[in-house]
Amino acid sequence: MNPCVHTPGVTSVGIGTNHLDGNTRLCTSTAAEALKESFGCDGQPGSYDDIDHADVIALFGHNVAETQPVQWMRVLDRLESGDPPRLVCVDPRLTQVARQAAVHLAPRVGTNVALLNALLHEIIRADRVDHDYIAAHTVGFDELASQVAECTPRWAAGICDVPAALIGEAAELLGTADRLLSTVLQGVYQSHQATAAAVQINNLHLIRGMLGRPGAGVLQMNGQPTAQNTRECGADGDLPGFRNWQNDSHVADLARVWNVEPKSIPHYAPPTHAMQMFRYAEQGSIGMLWISGTNPAVSLPELSRIRSILAQDRLFVVVQDLFLTETAQLADVVLPAATWGEKTGTLTNADRTVHLSDKAVEPPGEARADLDIFFDYAARMDFRDKDGGPLITWHDPESAFEAWKRCSAGRPCDYTGLTYDKLRGKSGIQWPCDEKAPDGTPRLYTDGITWAHPDVCESYGKDLVTGATEEVVEYRSLNPDGKAMIRAAAYLPPHEGPDEQYPFQLTTGRTLYHFHTRTKTARAPQLNAAAPDVWVEASASDADTLGLGEGDLVEVTTRRGALRGRLRVTDIRPGLLFVPFHYGYWDTKAGHGPDGDTPGRAANETTVTDWDPASKQPLFKTAAAALHLVERGDGRSAPAPTTTASAPSPPGAVPATTGGTSALATQMGDASRDPEEGAQ
């Protein structure tokens, strides 16, 4: 919750380190980076209310039916209305979203940029762009047009293994929408060229002028509400309040808020991201890790490496969590923490809506609220400001919230118009909320771009290929007036591709019935019964080729490790395997795990240590893998849900790569025709 994030940010000043990161790094750091690259600032342009107004909703790598089921119900309500939107779904699995879509594109994993460049090519070729908006509010359009000039649907079809005609259908919908809403999640953020791909989705809205009005917006989504709080409060690679660590005036302003010297705020280099922290711990230059509310022994890639790092004698590990997770079992000290109903605090949804959660019950035993733990630590360390007073001057959730308001004042995420009493009277209020907008702000950029000017922007940007930080001089020369930035990107092949030894691609993801590493959802009997154990999804054609069937025990191997699970034969695209990432080892029997007699069941035993160069988000969807039979299922079924994207494939199902001929294709004509044929 918000104050709990704000306090460690201040504490890092007391310690004097920029080694501070949030679990958001694994989830939506790409969302933050993409928004900064396009708009100079984090913060969602759109609103959940846009679902109620859009005439086309495009979901890019976002299985909203399983990751945000409440929002999916809202979409379903629209689909059943008298004016239903048309859906474009980009997902290699036949999700419930794909089943409802007018167009379903199931690209080869790691080819998102190629697909998006082809969509942009078609929209520009057909001149379905808002030239007035581009001229008034953006820079960089000519570079984009040049970059995608040769990226025809036929070209992309050869890379993505998606029919060119389907790409043309999707471009037709995106290019003719009056109110286009795009949503983005892990199918983009955790895949190859993550930030580059997410930026192209922003580009789509910028060239069409689809921002700042009901139904026209982009939602670079979060996997959980408090991901937004880590970003606002500077626990995800930035300074609090969306300040720019490269801007001396921003550092000085934050120093004034905290009453410290600017030099005490570490800003000599980019803040250290989680994957780099683990590398430093592996090398010995970090001697202590404090892990709060996240479970890297299950959630980070290449788990054998992560376990070896956490188990080092020279590394002192503190884990602050609700349960004795796999990570806590490797800790030197475990601090029992209270859960959400046992403490008070605010949280902020992806669309900037701030909510207040009041304590319902007292925490059990010795468990304490995270904020109280951080208060105790700061007091024992005796952190002081520049005048010798206490560095942390707040003492409870509400006073911490008031301190955060002072920190956010005048910044994009301005909370100064909010109070606990005001939040109790409404079902959430969207920031910025200040004197100019006392009731909050439903949408950003209604009158142009507001936070991209070189003097106020949160970031000067990064090279989308190398991740190198760009400098203010470069930024100012490109964007002196603070407009939105249209940033082009060329498609690059994934770092690891299928070969003779590892002929499949492996992707990981979520299921409706569990959240993250199951430390809470697996303790809910109904949820656990719905999806009690890991499974492996493969297409019917691949299963037939290998002589495998539903319920067979199979082993997935990569260059990093292996896992075992029962096979579910689904309508996933051929050549791709899917494994849910939720399953670790805290609830398994002795001998069934990474240190036992058989391979483990955690998906991240197999994933690669690699991350997006710009957002530093780990890549969980790019591994090359092999699939082998361990034992026959003898009539058993995989422990996978049948009501989700994991539904069994019916006999004669159409592979997800083709998607059949949609109703829209029938209306438009021959689905095999390249949309550019005959174009003038």
GROMACS .gro file of N, CA, C and O in nm, residues 34 49 66 109 118 138 151 163 177 214 258 264 299 358 397 434 475 480 484 492 513 554 595 637 672:
model
  100
   34ALA      N    1   0.729   0.228  -2.126
   34ALA     CA    2   0.665   0.264  -2.253
   34ALA      C    3   0.593   0.398  -2.242
   34ALA      O    4   0.596   0.479  -2.336
   49ASP      N    5  -1.330   0.333  -1.751
   49ASP     CA    6  -1.458   0.374  -1.808
   49ASP      C    7  -1.457   0.373  -1.960
   49ASP      O    8  -1.564   0.370  -2.023
   66GLU      N    9  -0.876  -1.384  -1.761
   66GLU     CA   10  -0.815  -1.457  -1.650
   66GLU      C   11  -0.729  -1.369  -1.561
   66GLU      O   12  -0.705  -1.403  -1.444
  109VAL      N   13   0.570  -1.650  -3.078
  109VAL     CA   14   0.621  -1.577  -2.962
  109VAL      C   15   0.750  -1.504  -2.998
  109VAL      O   16   0.838  -1.558  -3.065
  118ALA      N   17   0.359  -0.404  -3.898
  118ALA     CA   18   0.271  -0.430  -4.013
  118ALA      C   19   0.136  -0.361  -3.995
  118ALA      O   20   0.079  -0.308  -4.091
  138THR      N   21   0.278   1.582  -3.155
  138THR     CA   22   0.378   1.475  -3.159
  138THR      C   23   0.504   1.517  -3.234
  138THR      O   24   0.503   1.612  -3.312
  151CYS      N   25   0.714  -0.283  -4.412
  151CYS     CA   26   0.662  -0.386  -4.320
  151CYS      C   27   0.519  -0.424  -4.359
  151CYS      O   28   0.423  -0.399  -4.286
  163PRO      N   29  -0.164  -1.532  -4.095
  163PRO     CA   30  -0.202  -1.499  -4.233
  163PRO      C   31  -0.205  -1.348  -4.257
  163PRO      O   32  -0.256  -1.271  -4.175
  177ALA      N   33  -1.177   0.263  -3.647
  177ALA     CA   34  -1.248   0.285  -3.520
  177ALA      C   35  -1.265   0.434  -3.493
  177ALA      O   36  -1.175   0.514  -3.517
  214PRO      N   37  -1.363   0.995  -2.409
  214PRO     CA   38  -1.424   0.867  -2.372
  214PRO      C   39  -1.415   0.763  -2.483
  214PRO      O   40  -1.450   0.788  -2.598
  258TRP      N   41   1.220   1.617   0.170
  258TRP     CA   42   1.267   1.527   0.276
  258TRP      C   43   1.363   1.594   0.374
  258TRP      O   44   1.408   1.530   0.469
  264SER      N   45   2.270   1.335  -0.081
  264SER     CA   46   2.235   1.215  -0.005
  264SER      C   47   2.132   1.128  -0.078
  264SER      O   48   2.106   1.015  -0.036
  299SER      N   49   0.933  -1.687  -0.858
  299SER     CA   50   0.890  -1.594  -0.963
  299SER      C   51   1.001  -1.544  -1.055
  299SER      O   52   0.970  -1.493  -1.164
  358ASP      N   53  -0.938   0.014   0.486
  358ASP     CA   54  -0.928   0.024   0.632
  358ASP      C   55  -0.905  -0.113   0.694
  358ASP      O   56  -0.951  -0.216   0.642
  397PRO      N   57  -0.037   0.521   0.919
  397PRO     CA   58  -0.073   0.525   0.777
  397PRO      C   59  -0.122   0.662   0.730
  397PRO      O   60  -0.083   0.708   0.622
  434ASP      N   61  -0.612   1.776  -0.725
  434ASP     CA   62  -0.554   1.894  -0.661
  434ASP      C   63  -0.655   2.008  -0.666
  434ASP      O   64  -0.774   1.985  -0.690
  475TYR      N   65   1.755   1.482  -2.572
  475TYR     CA   66   1.610   1.490  -2.558
  475TYR      C   67   1.560   1.629  -2.598
  475TYR      O   68   1.460   1.643  -2.671
  480PRO      N   69   1.193   1.986  -2.802
  480PRO     CA   70   1.208   2.109  -2.723
  480PRO      C   71   1.077   2.162  -2.665
  480PRO      O   72   1.077   2.228  -2.562
  484ALA      N   73   0.437   1.460  -2.744
  484ALA     CA   74   0.447   1.315  -2.736
  484ALA      C   75   0.548   1.267  -2.840
  484ALA      O   76   0.561   1.325  -2.948
  492LEU      N   77   1.371  -0.728  -3.434
  492LEU     CA   78   1.492  -0.806  -3.415
  492LEU      C   79   1.452  -0.947  -3.370
  492LEU      O   80   1.361  -0.962  -3.289
  513TYR      N   81  -0.758  -1.899  -1.166
  513TYR     CA   82  -0.786  -1.940  -1.028
  513TYR      C   83  -0.671  -1.917  -0.931
  513TYR      O   84  -0.687  -1.944  -0.811
  554VAL      N   85   0.453  -3.548  -1.870
  554VAL     CA   86   0.556  -3.507  -1.964
  554VAL      C   87   0.662  -3.425  -1.893
  554VAL      O   88   0.639  -3.372  -1.783
  595ASP      N   89   1.528  -3.009  -0.533
  595ASP     CA   90   1.636  -3.079  -0.462
  595ASP      C   91   1.600  -3.224  -0.433
  595ASP      O   92   1.671  -3.292  -0.360
  637SER      N   93  -0.676  -3.700  -1.655
  637SER     CA   94  -0.679  -3.568  -1.716
  637SER      C   95  -0.575  -3.480  -1.650
  637SER      O   96  -0.538  -3.501  -1.533
  672SER      N   97  -0.743  -1.519  -4.810
  672SER     CA   98  -0.605  -1.555  -4.844
  672SER      C   99  -0.532  -1.442  -4.915
  672SER      O  100  -0.413  -1.450  -4.940
   0.00000   0.00000   0.00000
